[in-house]
Amino acid sequence: DGGITQSPKYLFRKEGQNVTLSCEQNLNHDAMYWYRQDPGQGLRLIYYSQIVNDFQKGDIAEGYSVSREKKESFPLTVTSAQKNPTAFYLCASSILAGRETQYFGPGTRLLVL
Amino acid sequence: GIQVEQSPPDLILQEGANSTLRCNFSDSVNNLQWFHQNPWGQLINLFYIPSGTKQNGRLSATTVATERYSLLYISSSQTTDSGVYFCAVVPSGTYKYIFGTGTRLKVLA
Protein backbone atom coordinates (compact mmCIF):
# COMPACT_ATOMS: atom_id res chain seq x y z
CA ASP A 1 0.00 0.00 0.00
CA GLY A 2 1.25 3.52 -0.77
CA GLY A 3 1.42 5.95 2.09
CA ILE A 4 3.40 7.84 4.69
CA THR A 5 4.81 6.21 7.78
CA GLN A 6 6.13 7.95 10.88
CA SER A 7 8.04 6.43 13.74
CA PRO A 8 8.01 6.14 16.60
CA LYS A 9 4.40 6.72 17.59
CA TYR A 10 5.50 8.04 21.00
CA LEU A 11 8.90 9.47 21.91
CA PHE A 12 10.28 10.61 25.22
CA ARG A 13 13.09 13.13 25.42
CA LYS A 14 15.31 13.96 28.36
CA GLU A 15 16.52 17.48 28.97
CA GLY A 16 19.47 18.40 26.74
CA GLN A 17 18.94 15.44 24.40
CA ASN A 18 18.56 15.52 20.63
CA VAL A 19 15.94 13.18 19.17
CA THR A 20 15.13 12.26 15.58
CA LEU A 21 11.67 11.60 14.19
CA SER A 22 11.38 9.42 11.11
CA CYS A 23 9.15 10.09 8.07
CA GLU A 24 9.08 7.80 5.03
CA GLN A 25 6.82 7.93 1.95
CA ASN A 26 6.41 5.55 -0.98
CA LEU A 27 4.12 7.81 -3.00
CA ASN A 28 6.95 9.05 -5.23
CA HIS A 29 6.21 12.61 -4.11
CA ASP A 30 8.82 15.31 -4.57
CA ALA A 31 7.68 17.56 -1.70
CA MET A 32 7.68 16.74 2.01
CA TYR A 33 6.74 18.77 5.09
CA TRP A 34 6.98 18.76 8.88
CA TYR A 35 4.33 20.35 11.09
CA ARG A 36 3.96 20.86 14.81
CA GLN A 37 0.57 20.77 16.54
CA ASP A 38 0.11 21.90 20.14
CA PRO A 39 -2.99 20.77 22.11
CA GLY A 40 -6.17 22.42 20.84
CA GLN A 41 -4.27 24.33 18.17
CA GLY A 42 -3.80 24.24 14.41
CA LEU A 43 -0.75 23.04 12.51
CA ARG A 44 2.38 25.16 12.12
CA LEU A 45 5.01 24.52 9.46
CA ILE A 46 8.52 23.68 10.71
CA TYR A 47 10.40 22.80 7.51
CA TYR A 48 9.56 21.76 3.98
CA SER A 49 11.48 20.24 1.09
CA GLN A 50 10.58 20.72 -2.56
CA ILE A 51 13.09 18.20 -3.87
CA VAL A 52 15.96 15.95 -2.77
CA ASN A 53 18.93 17.79 -1.21
CA ASP A 54 16.87 20.96 -0.76
CA PHE A 55 14.81 22.27 2.17
CA GLN A 56 13.49 25.59 3.48
CA LYS A 57 12.52 26.89 6.88
CA GLY A 58 8.90 27.22 7.76
CA ASP A 59 7.39 29.50 10.37
CA ILE A 60 8.86 27.84 13.49
CA ALA A 61 12.21 26.30 12.45
CA GLU A 62 14.26 27.39 15.48
CA GLY A 63 15.48 24.40 17.48
CA TYR A 64 14.82 21.91 14.66
CA SER A 65 16.91 20.50 11.81
CA VAL A 66 16.13 18.30 8.79
CA SER A 67 17.83 16.48 5.95
CA ARG A 68 16.59 15.24 2.57
CA GLU A 69 19.16 12.82 1.20
CA LYS A 70 16.60 10.48 -0.35
CA LYS A 71 13.32 11.19 -2.06
CA GLU A 72 11.49 8.81 0.28
CA SER A 73 12.84 10.11 3.59
CA PHE A 74 12.63 13.43 5.48
CA PRO A 75 13.81 12.98 9.10
CA LEU A 76 13.31 15.75 11.67
CA THR A 77 15.74 16.28 14.56
CA VAL A 78 14.49 18.09 17.63
CA THR A 79 17.59 19.61 19.17
CA SER A 80 18.27 20.63 22.76
CA ALA A 81 17.86 24.24 21.60
CA GLN A 82 14.09 23.64 21.29
CA LYS A 83 13.01 24.57 24.80
CA ASN A 84 9.39 23.48 24.55
CA PRO A 85 9.36 20.39 22.31
CA THR A 86 6.30 18.64 23.78
CA ALA A 87 3.85 18.46 20.87
CA PHE A 88 2.33 16.27 18.16
CA TYR A 89 4.53 16.16 15.04
CA LEU A 90 3.01 15.46 11.63
CA CYS A 91 4.80 14.70 8.39
CA ALA A 92 3.17 15.21 4.99
CA SER A 93 3.97 14.95 1.30
CA SER A 94 2.61 16.16 -2.03
CA ILE A 95 3.48 15.60 -5.69
CA LEU A 96 4.81 19.14 -5.96
CA ALA A 97 5.38 21.74 -3.24
CA GLY A 98 2.31 23.85 -2.64
CA ARG A 99 0.37 22.16 -5.42
CA GLU A 100 -2.04 19.24 -5.52
CA THR A 101 -3.24 17.29 -2.53
CA GLN A 102 -1.16 17.02 0.63
CA TYR A 103 -1.18 13.65 2.41
CA PHE A 104 -0.34 13.13 6.08
CA GLY A 105 1.30 10.43 8.15
CA PRO A 106 -0.14 9.24 11.50
CA GLY A 107 2.09 11.50 13.62
CA THR A 108 4.58 11.21 16.49
CA ARG A 109 3.82 12.44 20.01
CA LEU A 110 6.93 13.83 21.71
CA LEU A 111 7.02 14.21 25.48
CA VAL A 112 9.77 15.70 27.61
CA LEU A 113 10.72 13.83 30.79
CA GLY B 1 1.24 37.30 6.34
CA ILE B 2 -2.03 35.74 5.30
CA GLN B 3 -4.71 35.18 7.93
CA VAL B 4 -6.88 32.06 7.75
CA GLU B 5 -9.93 32.15 10.00
CA GLN B 6 -12.48 29.39 10.42
CA SER B 7 -15.96 29.62 11.87
CA PRO B 8 -17.58 28.57 14.02
CA PRO B 9 -14.78 27.49 16.36
CA ASP B 10 -17.00 24.90 18.02
CA LEU B 11 -20.16 23.17 16.85
CA ILE B 12 -22.40 20.61 18.53
CA LEU B 13 -25.00 18.82 16.40
CA GLN B 14 -27.56 16.12 16.84
CA GLU B 15 -27.06 13.11 14.59
CA GLY B 16 -28.81 13.69 11.25
CA ALA B 17 -28.42 17.47 11.27
CA ASN B 18 -26.75 19.51 8.53
CA SER B 19 -23.98 22.06 9.00
CA THR B 20 -21.85 24.60 7.15
CA LEU B 21 -18.25 25.35 8.08
CA ARG B 22 -16.55 28.47 6.77
CA CYS B 23 -12.91 29.32 5.93
CA ASN B 24 -11.98 32.96 5.25
CA PHE B 25 -8.54 33.95 4.00
CA SER B 26 -7.09 37.43 3.73
CA ASP B 27 -5.05 37.19 0.52
CA SER B 28 -5.03 35.37 -2.83
CA VAL B 29 -4.22 31.66 -2.80
CA ASN B 30 -3.15 28.98 -5.28
CA ASN B 31 -4.37 25.99 -3.35
CA LEU B 32 -6.99 25.17 -0.73
CA GLN B 33 -7.65 21.89 1.03
CA TRP B 34 -10.11 20.70 3.67
CA PHE B 35 -9.06 18.08 6.23
CA HIS B 36 -10.75 16.15 9.01
CA GLN B 37 -8.62 15.33 12.05
CA ASN B 38 -10.02 12.31 13.86
CA PRO B 39 -9.76 11.77 17.62
CA TRP B 40 -6.50 9.81 17.15
CA GLY B 41 -4.88 12.77 15.43
CA GLN B 42 -4.87 11.45 11.87
CA LEU B 43 -5.49 14.11 9.23
CA ILE B 44 -7.73 12.87 6.44
CA ASN B 45 -8.05 14.63 3.10
CA LEU B 46 -11.58 15.72 2.31
CA PHE B 47 -11.20 18.04 -0.67
CA TYR B 48 -8.56 19.69 -2.81
CA ILE B 49 -10.57 22.70 -3.97
CA PRO B 50 -8.74 25.88 -5.05
CA SER B 51 -11.94 26.98 -6.80
CA GLY B 52 -15.39 25.72 -7.70
CA THR B 53 -17.60 23.07 -6.10
CA LYS B 54 -17.01 19.40 -5.34
CA GLN B 55 -19.10 16.70 -3.72
CA ASN B 56 -18.20 13.42 -2.08
CA GLY B 57 -21.11 11.55 -0.55
CA ARG B 58 -22.56 13.56 2.34
CA LEU B 59 -19.83 16.18 2.08
CA SER B 60 -19.49 19.00 -0.39
CA ALA B 61 -17.28 22.07 -0.62
CA THR B 62 -17.31 25.35 -2.47
CA THR B 63 -14.45 27.82 -2.87
CA VAL B 64 -14.97 31.35 -4.17
CA ALA B 65 -11.36 32.43 -4.56
CA THR B 66 -12.20 35.94 -5.78
CA GLU B 67 -14.12 36.58 -2.55
CA ARG B 68 -11.57 34.73 -0.42
CA TYR B 69 -13.67 32.10 1.28
CA SER B 70 -14.50 28.42 1.19
CA LEU B 71 -17.43 26.50 2.64
CA LEU B 72 -17.66 22.87 3.74
CA TYR B 73 -21.14 21.34 3.93
CA ILE B 74 -21.88 18.27 6.00
CA SER B 75 -25.31 16.72 5.51
CA SER B 76 -27.03 14.07 7.64
CA SER B 77 -24.19 14.18 10.17
CA GLN B 78 -23.05 10.99 11.91
CA THR B 79 -21.15 10.50 15.16
CA THR B 80 -18.11 9.48 13.12
CA ASP B 81 -18.03 13.02 11.68
CA SER B 82 -16.85 14.28 15.07
CA GLY B 83 -13.37 15.77 15.23
CA VAL B 84 -11.66 18.92 14.04
CA TYR B 85 -12.01 20.30 10.53
CA PHE B 86 -9.16 22.36 9.11
CA CYS B 87 -8.80 24.32 5.93
CA ALA B 88 -5.28 24.94 4.60
CA VAL B 89 -4.24 27.42 1.91
CA VAL B 90 -1.10 28.12 -0.13
CA PRO B 91 -0.69 31.90 -0.56
CA SER B 92 0.02 32.97 -4.14
CA GLY B 93 3.74 33.09 -4.90
CA THR B 94 4.63 30.62 -2.13
CA TYR B 95 4.86 26.87 -1.61
CA LYS B 96 3.88 26.81 2.07
CA TYR B 97 0.59 25.56 3.43
CA ILE B 98 -0.99 27.79 6.09
CA PHE B 99 -3.57 26.09 8.28
CA GLY B 100 -6.69 27.70 9.63
CA THR B 101 -7.76 27.85 13.24
CA GLY B 102 -10.05 24.82 12.93
CA THR B 103 -13.69 23.99 13.72
CA ARG B 104 -14.23 21.41 16.46
CA LEU B 105 -17.37 19.38 15.66
CA LYS B 106 -19.16 17.06 18.04
CA VAL B 107 -22.08 14.98 16.77
CA LEU B 108 -24.34 13.54 19.44
CA ALA B 109 -26.20 10.23 19.02
PDB file of C-alpha atoms in Angstrom:
ATOM      1  CA  ASP A   1       0.000   0.000   0.000  1.00  0.00           C
ATOM      2  CA  GLY A   2       1.245   3.521  -0.772  1.00  0.00           C
ATOM      3  CA  GLY A   3       1.419   5.946   2.087  1.00  0.00           C
ATOM      4  CA  ILE A   4       3.398   7.845   4.686  1.00  0.00           C
ATOM      5  CA  THR A   5       4.813   6.210   7.782  1.00  0.00           C
ATOM      6  CA  GLN A   6       6.125   7.947  10.877  1.00  0.00           C
ATOM      7  CA  SER A   7       8.040   6.428  13.736  1.00  0.00           C
ATOM      8  CA  PRO A   8       8.010   6.138  16.601  1.00  0.00           C
ATOM      9  CA  LYS A   9       4.397   6.722  17.586  1.00  0.00           C
ATOM     10  CA  TYR A  10       5.500   8.044  20.997  1.00  0.00           C
ATOM     11  CA  LEU A  11       8.899   9.471  21.908  1.00  0.00           C
ATOM     12  CA  PHE A  12      10.280  10.612  25.224  1.00  0.00           C
ATOM     13  CA  ARG A  13      13.091  13.131  25.419  1.00  0.00           C
ATOM     14  CA  LYS A  14      15.314  13.958  28.355  1.00  0.00           C
ATOM     15  CA  GLU A  15      16.522  17.476  28.974  1.00  0.00           C
ATOM     16  CA  GLY A  16      19.467  18.398  26.745  1.00  0.00           C
ATOM     17  CA  GLN A  17      18.938  15.441  24.401  1.00  0.00           C
ATOM     18  CA  ASN A  18      18.560  15.522  20.627  1.00  0.00           C
ATOM     19  CA  VAL A  19      15.939  13.175  19.170  1.00  0.00           C
ATOM     20  CA  THR A  20      15.126  12.261  15.575  1.00  0.00           C
ATOM     21  CA  LEU A  21      11.667  11.604  14.189  1.00  0.00           C
ATOM     22  CA  SER A  22      11.382   9.423  11.105  1.00  0.00           C
ATOM     23  CA  CYS A  23       9.154  10.087   8.074  1.00  0.00           C
ATOM     24  CA  GLU A  24       9.080   7.804   5.029  1.00  0.00           C
ATOM     25  CA  GLN A  25       6.822   7.934   1.953  1.00  0.00           C
ATOM     26  CA  ASN A  26       6.414   5.551  -0.983  1.00  0.00           C
ATOM     27  CA  LEU A  27       4.123   7.812  -2.999  1.00  0.00           C
ATOM     28  CA  ASN A  28       6.951   9.054  -5.233  1.00  0.00           C
ATOM     29  CA  HIS A  29       6.211  12.610  -4.109  1.00  0.00           C
ATOM     30  CA  ASP A  30       8.816  15.314  -4.572  1.00  0.00           C
ATOM     31  CA  ALA A  31       7.679  17.560  -1.703  1.00  0.00           C
ATOM     32  CA  MET A  32       7.678  16.740   2.008  1.00  0.00           C
ATOM     33  CA  TYR A  33       6.737  18.770   5.092  1.00  0.00           C
ATOM     34  CA  TRP A  34       6.984  18.762   8.885  1.00  0.00           C
ATOM     35  CA  TYR A  35       4.334  20.351  11.087  1.00  0.00           C
ATOM     36  CA  ARG A  36       3.959  20.856  14.811  1.00  0.00           C
ATOM     37  CA  GLN A  37       0.565  20.772  16.535  1.00  0.00           C
ATOM     38  CA  ASP A  38       0.108  21.898  20.140  1.00  0.00           C
ATOM     39  CA  PRO A  39      -2.991  20.767  22.106  1.00  0.00           C
ATOM     40  CA  GLY A  40      -6.166  22.417  20.840  1.00  0.00           C
ATOM     41  CA  GLN A  41      -4.271  24.327  18.166  1.00  0.00           C
ATOM     42  CA  GLY A  42      -3.805  24.237  14.415  1.00  0.00           C
ATOM     43  CA  LEU A  43      -0.745  23.042  12.508  1.00  0.00           C
ATOM     44  CA  ARG A  44       2.379  25.158  12.119  1.00  0.00           C
ATOM     45  CA  LEU A  45       5.013  24.523   9.459  1.00  0.00           C
ATOM     46  CA  ILE A  46       8.521  23.675  10.710  1.00  0.00           C
ATOM     47  CA  TYR A  47      10.401  22.799   7.509  1.00  0.00           C
ATOM     48  CA  TYR A  48       9.555  21.755   3.978  1.00  0.00           C
ATOM     49  CA  SER A  49      11.480  20.240   1.092  1.00  0.00           C
ATOM     50  CA  GLN A  50      10.580  20.720  -2.563  1.00  0.00           C
ATOM     51  CA  ILE A  51      13.087  18.199  -3.869  1.00  0.00           C
ATOM     52  CA  VAL A  52      15.960  15.947  -2.767  1.00  0.00           C
ATOM     53  CA  ASN A  53      18.925  17.793  -1.210  1.00  0.00           C
ATOM     54  CA  ASP A  54      16.868  20.957  -0.763  1.00  0.00           C
ATOM     55  CA  PHE A  55      14.807  22.266   2.167  1.00  0.00           C
ATOM     56  CA  GLN A  56      13.487  25.585   3.480  1.00  0.00           C
ATOM     57  CA  LYS A  57      12.524  26.886   6.883  1.00  0.00           C
ATOM     58  CA  GLY A  58       8.896  27.220   7.759  1.00  0.00           C
ATOM     59  CA  ASP A  59       7.393  29.498  10.372  1.00  0.00           C
ATOM     60  CA  ILE A  60       8.856  27.837  13.489  1.00  0.00           C
ATOM     61  CA  ALA A  61      12.211  26.302  12.445  1.00  0.00           C
ATOM     62  CA  GLU A  62      14.256  27.393  15.483  1.00  0.00           C
ATOM     63  CA  GLY A  63      15.484  24.398  17.478  1.00  0.00           C
ATOM     64  CA  TYR A  64      14.816  21.913  14.660  1.00  0.00           C
ATOM     65  CA  SER A  65      16.907  20.501  11.809  1.00  0.00           C
ATOM     66  CA  VAL A  66      16.128  18.298   8.794  1.00  0.00           C
ATOM     67  CA  SER A  67      17.831  16.478   5.945  1.00  0.00           C
ATOM     68  CA  ARG A  68      16.592  15.239   2.575  1.00  0.00           C
ATOM     69  CA  GLU A  69      19.164  12.815   1.203  1.00  0.00           C
ATOM     70  CA  LYS A  70      16.603  10.476  -0.350  1.00  0.00           C
ATOM     71  CA  LYS A  71      13.316  11.189  -2.058  1.00  0.00           C
ATOM     72  CA  GLU A  72      11.486   8.807   0.281  1.00  0.00           C
ATOM     73  CA  SER A  73      12.837  10.111   3.586  1.00  0.00           C
ATOM     74  CA  PHE A  74      12.634  13.427   5.481  1.00  0.00           C
ATOM     75  CA  PRO A  75      13.808  12.981   9.103  1.00  0.00           C
ATOM     76  CA  LEU A  76      13.314  15.748  11.674  1.00  0.00           C
ATOM     77  CA  THR A  77      15.742  16.282  14.558  1.00  0.00           C
ATOM     78  CA  VAL A  78      14.488  18.095  17.631  1.00  0.00           C
ATOM     79  CA  THR A  79      17.589  19.615  19.174  1.00  0.00           C
ATOM     80  CA  SER A  80      18.273  20.632  22.757  1.00  0.00           C
ATOM     81  CA  ALA A  81      17.857  24.241  21.605  1.00  0.00           C
ATOM     82  CA  GLN A  82      14.094  23.636  21.288  1.00  0.00           C
ATOM     83  CA  LYS A  83      13.013  24.572  24.800  1.00  0.00           C
ATOM     84  CA  ASN A  84       9.390  23.483  24.550  1.00  0.00           C
ATOM     85  CA  PRO A  85       9.357  20.389  22.310  1.00  0.00           C
ATOM     86  CA  THR A  86       6.302  18.642  23.778  1.00  0.00           C
ATOM     87  CA  ALA A  87       3.846  18.456  20.868  1.00  0.00           C
ATOM     88  CA  PHE A  88       2.326  16.271  18.159  1.00  0.00           C
ATOM     89  CA  TYR A  89       4.526  16.159  15.042  1.00  0.00           C
ATOM     90  CA  LEU A  90       3.013  15.464  11.631  1.00  0.00           C
ATOM     91  CA  CYS A  91       4.798  14.697   8.387  1.00  0.00           C
ATOM     92  CA  ALA A  92       3.172  15.209   4.990  1.00  0.00           C
ATOM     93  CA  SER A  93       3.967  14.947   1.300  1.00  0.00           C
ATOM     94  CA  SER A  94       2.612  16.159  -2.028  1.00  0.00           C
ATOM     95  CA  ILE A  95       3.481  15.595  -5.690  1.00  0.00           C
ATOM     96  CA  LEU A  96       4.812  19.142  -5.962  1.00  0.00           C
ATOM     97  CA  ALA A  97       5.379  21.739  -3.244  1.00  0.00           C
ATOM     98  CA  GLY A  98       2.311  23.849  -2.637  1.00  0.00           C
ATOM     99  CA  ARG A  99       0.374  22.158  -5.419  1.00  0.00           C
ATOM    100  CA  GLU A 100      -2.037  19.238  -5.521  1.00  0.00           C
ATOM    101  CA  THR A 101      -3.237  17.286  -2.532  1.00  0.00           C
ATOM    102  CA  GLN A 102      -1.157  17.019   0.630  1.00  0.00           C
ATOM    103  CA  TYR A 103      -1.178  13.645   2.414  1.00  0.00           C
ATOM    104  CA  PHE A 104      -0.341  13.131   6.083  1.00  0.00           C
ATOM    105  CA  GLY A 105       1.304  10.434   8.154  1.00  0.00           C
ATOM    106  CA  PRO A 106      -0.136   9.241  11.498  1.00  0.00           C
ATOM    107  CA  GLY A 107       2.092  11.503  13.619  1.00  0.00           C
ATOM    108  CA  THR A 108       4.578  11.213  16.489  1.00  0.00           C
ATOM    109  CA  ARG A 109       3.824  12.443  20.012  1.00  0.00           C
ATOM    110  CA  LEU A 110       6.928  13.831  21.707  1.00  0.00           C
ATOM    111  CA  LEU A 111       7.024  14.214  25.475  1.00  0.00           C
ATOM    112  CA  VAL A 112       9.767  15.698  27.612  1.00  0.00           C
ATOM    113  CA  LEU A 113      10.723  13.826  30.794  1.00  0.00           C
TER     114      LEU A 113
ATOM    115  CA  GLY B   1       1.238  37.301   6.336  1.00  0.00           C
ATOM    116  CA  ILE B   2      -2.026  35.735   5.296  1.00  0.00           C
ATOM    117  CA  GLN B   3      -4.706  35.182   7.927  1.00  0.00           C
ATOM    118  CA  VAL B   4      -6.881  32.056   7.748  1.00  0.00           C
ATOM    119  CA  GLU B   5      -9.925  32.154  10.000  1.00  0.00           C
ATOM    120  CA  GLN B   6     -12.481  29.385  10.422  1.00  0.00           C
ATOM    121  CA  SER B   7     -15.956  29.616  11.868  1.00  0.00           C
ATOM    122  CA  PRO B   8     -17.585  28.571  14.016  1.00  0.00           C
ATOM    123  CA  PRO B   9     -14.776  27.495  16.356  1.00  0.00           C
ATOM    124  CA  ASP B  10     -16.998  24.900  18.022  1.00  0.00           C
ATOM    125  CA  LEU B  11     -20.156  23.174  16.852  1.00  0.00           C
ATOM    126  CA  ILE B  12     -22.401  20.608  18.532  1.00  0.00           C
ATOM    127  CA  LEU B  13     -24.998  18.816  16.404  1.00  0.00           C
ATOM    128  CA  GLN B  14     -27.563  16.119  16.843  1.00  0.00           C
ATOM    129  CA  GLU B  15     -27.063  13.112  14.588  1.00  0.00           C
ATOM    130  CA  GLY B  16     -28.809  13.689  11.250  1.00  0.00           C
ATOM    131  CA  ALA B  17     -28.423  17.472  11.273  1.00  0.00           C
ATOM    132  CA  ASN B  18     -26.752  19.506   8.532  1.00  0.00           C
ATOM    133  CA  SER B  19     -23.980  22.058   9.001  1.00  0.00           C
ATOM    134  CA  THR B  20     -21.854  24.600   7.152  1.00  0.00           C
ATOM    135  CA  LEU B  21     -18.250  25.354   8.081  1.00  0.00           C
ATOM    136  CA  ARG B  22     -16.546  28.471   6.765  1.00  0.00           C
ATOM    137  CA  CYS B  23     -12.913  29.320   5.932  1.00  0.00           C
ATOM    138  CA  ASN B  24     -11.979  32.961   5.252  1.00  0.00           C
ATOM    139  CA  PHE B  25      -8.540  33.953   4.003  1.00  0.00           C
ATOM    140  CA  SER B  26      -7.086  37.426   3.733  1.00  0.00           C
ATOM    141  CA  ASP B  27      -5.051  37.188   0.517  1.00  0.00           C
ATOM    142  CA  SER B  28      -5.027  35.375  -2.830  1.00  0.00           C
ATOM    143  CA  VAL B  29      -4.222  31.657  -2.799  1.00  0.00           C
ATOM    144  CA  ASN B  30      -3.155  28.985  -5.279  1.00  0.00           C
ATOM    145  CA  ASN B  31      -4.371  25.989  -3.354  1.00  0.00           C
ATOM    146  CA  LEU B  32      -6.992  25.169  -0.727  1.00  0.00           C
ATOM    147  CA  GLN B  33      -7.654  21.886   1.028  1.00  0.00           C
ATOM    148  CA  TRP B  34     -10.108  20.704   3.671  1.00  0.00           C
ATOM    149  CA  PHE B  35      -9.062  18.085   6.227  1.00  0.00           C
ATOM    150  CA  HIS B  36     -10.746  16.153   9.011  1.00  0.00           C
ATOM    151  CA  GLN B  37      -8.618  15.332  12.052  1.00  0.00           C
ATOM    152  CA  ASN B  38     -10.020  12.305  13.857  1.00  0.00           C
ATOM    153  CA  PRO B  39      -9.762  11.766  17.624  1.00  0.00           C
ATOM    154  CA  TRP B  40      -6.500   9.813  17.152  1.00  0.00           C
ATOM    155  CA  GLY B  41      -4.875  12.775  15.428  1.00  0.00           C
ATOM    156  CA  GLN B  42      -4.866  11.454  11.865  1.00  0.00           C
ATOM    157  CA  LEU B  43      -5.494  14.107   9.229  1.00  0.00           C
ATOM    158  CA  ILE B  44      -7.730  12.870   6.438  1.00  0.00           C
ATOM    159  CA  ASN B  45      -8.054  14.627   3.104  1.00  0.00           C
ATOM    160  CA  LEU B  46     -11.582  15.720   2.308  1.00  0.00           C
ATOM    161  CA  PHE B  47     -11.203  18.040  -0.671  1.00  0.00           C
ATOM    162  CA  TYR B  48      -8.561  19.693  -2.805  1.00  0.00           C
ATOM    163  CA  ILE B  49     -10.573  22.696  -3.968  1.00  0.00           C
ATOM    164  CA  PRO B  50      -8.739  25.879  -5.052  1.00  0.00           C
ATOM    165  CA  SER B  51     -11.943  26.984  -6.796  1.00  0.00           C
ATOM    166  CA  GLY B  52     -15.391  25.717  -7.698  1.00  0.00           C
ATOM    167  CA  THR B  53     -17.598  23.069  -6.097  1.00  0.00           C
ATOM    168  CA  LYS B  54     -17.009  19.399  -5.341  1.00  0.00           C
ATOM    169  CA  GLN B  55     -19.103  16.702  -3.718  1.00  0.00           C
ATOM    170  CA  ASN B  56     -18.199  13.415  -2.084  1.00  0.00           C
ATOM    171  CA  GLY B  57     -21.107  11.553  -0.547  1.00  0.00           C
ATOM    172  CA  ARG B  58     -22.564  13.559   2.344  1.00  0.00           C
ATOM    173  CA  LEU B  59     -19.832  16.184   2.080  1.00  0.00           C
ATOM    174  CA  SER B  60     -19.487  18.998  -0.390  1.00  0.00           C
ATOM    175  CA  ALA B  61     -17.284  22.067  -0.625  1.00  0.00           C
ATOM    176  CA  THR B  62     -17.306  25.353  -2.469  1.00  0.00           C
ATOM    177  CA  THR B  63     -14.446  27.815  -2.870  1.00  0.00           C
ATOM    178  CA  VAL B  64     -14.968  31.354  -4.174  1.00  0.00           C
ATOM    179  CA  ALA B  65     -11.358  32.434  -4.558  1.00  0.00           C
ATOM    180  CA  THR B  66     -12.197  35.938  -5.782  1.00  0.00           C
ATOM    181  CA  GLU B  67     -14.116  36.578  -2.546  1.00  0.00           C
ATOM    182  CA  ARG B  68     -11.566  34.732  -0.419  1.00  0.00           C
ATOM    183  CA  TYR B  69     -13.667  32.105   1.282  1.00  0.00           C
ATOM    184  CA  SER B  70     -14.500  28.418   1.186  1.00  0.00           C
ATOM    185  CA  LEU B  71     -17.431  26.496   2.641  1.00  0.00           C
ATOM    186  CA  LEU B  72     -17.664  22.867   3.741  1.00  0.00           C
ATOM    187  CA  TYR B  73     -21.143  21.345   3.930  1.00  0.00           C
ATOM    188  CA  ILE B  74     -21.882  18.272   6.002  1.00  0.00           C
ATOM    189  CA  SER B  75     -25.314  16.720   5.511  1.00  0.00           C
ATOM    190  CA  SER B  76     -27.032  14.072   7.636  1.00  0.00           C
ATOM    191  CA  SER B  77     -24.193  14.180  10.165  1.00  0.00           C
ATOM    192  CA  GLN B  78     -23.046  10.994  11.912  1.00  0.00           C
ATOM    193  CA  THR B  79     -21.149  10.498  15.164  1.00  0.00           C
ATOM    194  CA  THR B  80     -18.108   9.476  13.116  1.00  0.00           C
ATOM    195  CA  ASP B  81     -18.026  13.016  11.681  1.00  0.00           C
ATOM    196  CA  SER B  82     -16.849  14.282  15.074  1.00  0.00           C
ATOM    197  CA  GLY B  83     -13.374  15.765  15.229  1.00  0.00           C
ATOM    198  CA  VAL B  84     -11.660  18.918  14.042  1.00  0.00           C
ATOM    199  CA  TYR B  85     -12.011  20.303  10.534  1.00  0.00           C
ATOM    200  CA  PHE B  86      -9.164  22.365   9.107  1.00  0.00           C
ATOM    201  CA  CYS B  87      -8.796  24.317   5.930  1.00  0.00           C
ATOM    202  CA  ALA B  88      -5.281  24.938   4.598  1.00  0.00           C
ATOM    203  CA  VAL B  89      -4.240  27.424   1.911  1.00  0.00           C
ATOM    204  CA  VAL B  90      -1.100  28.123  -0.134  1.00  0.00           C
ATOM    205  CA  PRO B  91      -0.690  31.899  -0.565  1.00  0.00           C
ATOM    206  CA  SER B  92       0.024  32.974  -4.136  1.00  0.00           C
ATOM    207  CA  GLY B  93       3.736  33.089  -4.899  1.00  0.00           C
ATOM    208  CA  THR B  94       4.632  30.620  -2.128  1.00  0.00           C
ATOM    209  CA  TYR B  95       4.857  26.869  -1.608  1.00  0.00           C
ATOM    210  CA  LYS B  96       3.884  26.808   2.074  1.00  0.00           C
ATOM    211  CA  TYR B  97       0.586  25.564   3.426  1.00  0.00           C
ATOM    212  CA  ILE B  98      -0.991  27.790   6.091  1.00  0.00           C
ATOM    213  CA  PHE B  99      -3.575  26.088   8.282  1.00  0.00           C
ATOM    214  CA  GLY B 100      -6.688  27.703   9.632  1.00  0.00           C
ATOM    215  CA  THR B 101      -7.763  27.848  13.243  1.00  0.00           C
ATOM    216  CA  GLY B 102     -10.051  24.816  12.933  1.00  0.00           C
ATOM    217  CA  THR B 103     -13.687  23.988  13.717  1.00  0.00           C
ATOM    218  CA  ARG B 104     -14.235  21.407  16.463  1.00  0.00           C
ATOM    219  CA  LEU B 105     -17.368  19.381  15.657  1.00  0.00           C
ATOM    220  CA  LYS B 106     -19.162  17.056  18.043  1.00  0.00           C
ATOM    221  CA  VAL B 107     -22.080  14.981  16.765  1.00  0.00           C
ATOM    222  CA  LEU B 108     -24.345  13.542  19.438  1.00  0.00           C
ATOM    223  CA  ALA B 109     -26.202  10.234  19.021  1.00  0.00           C
TER     224      ALA B 109
END
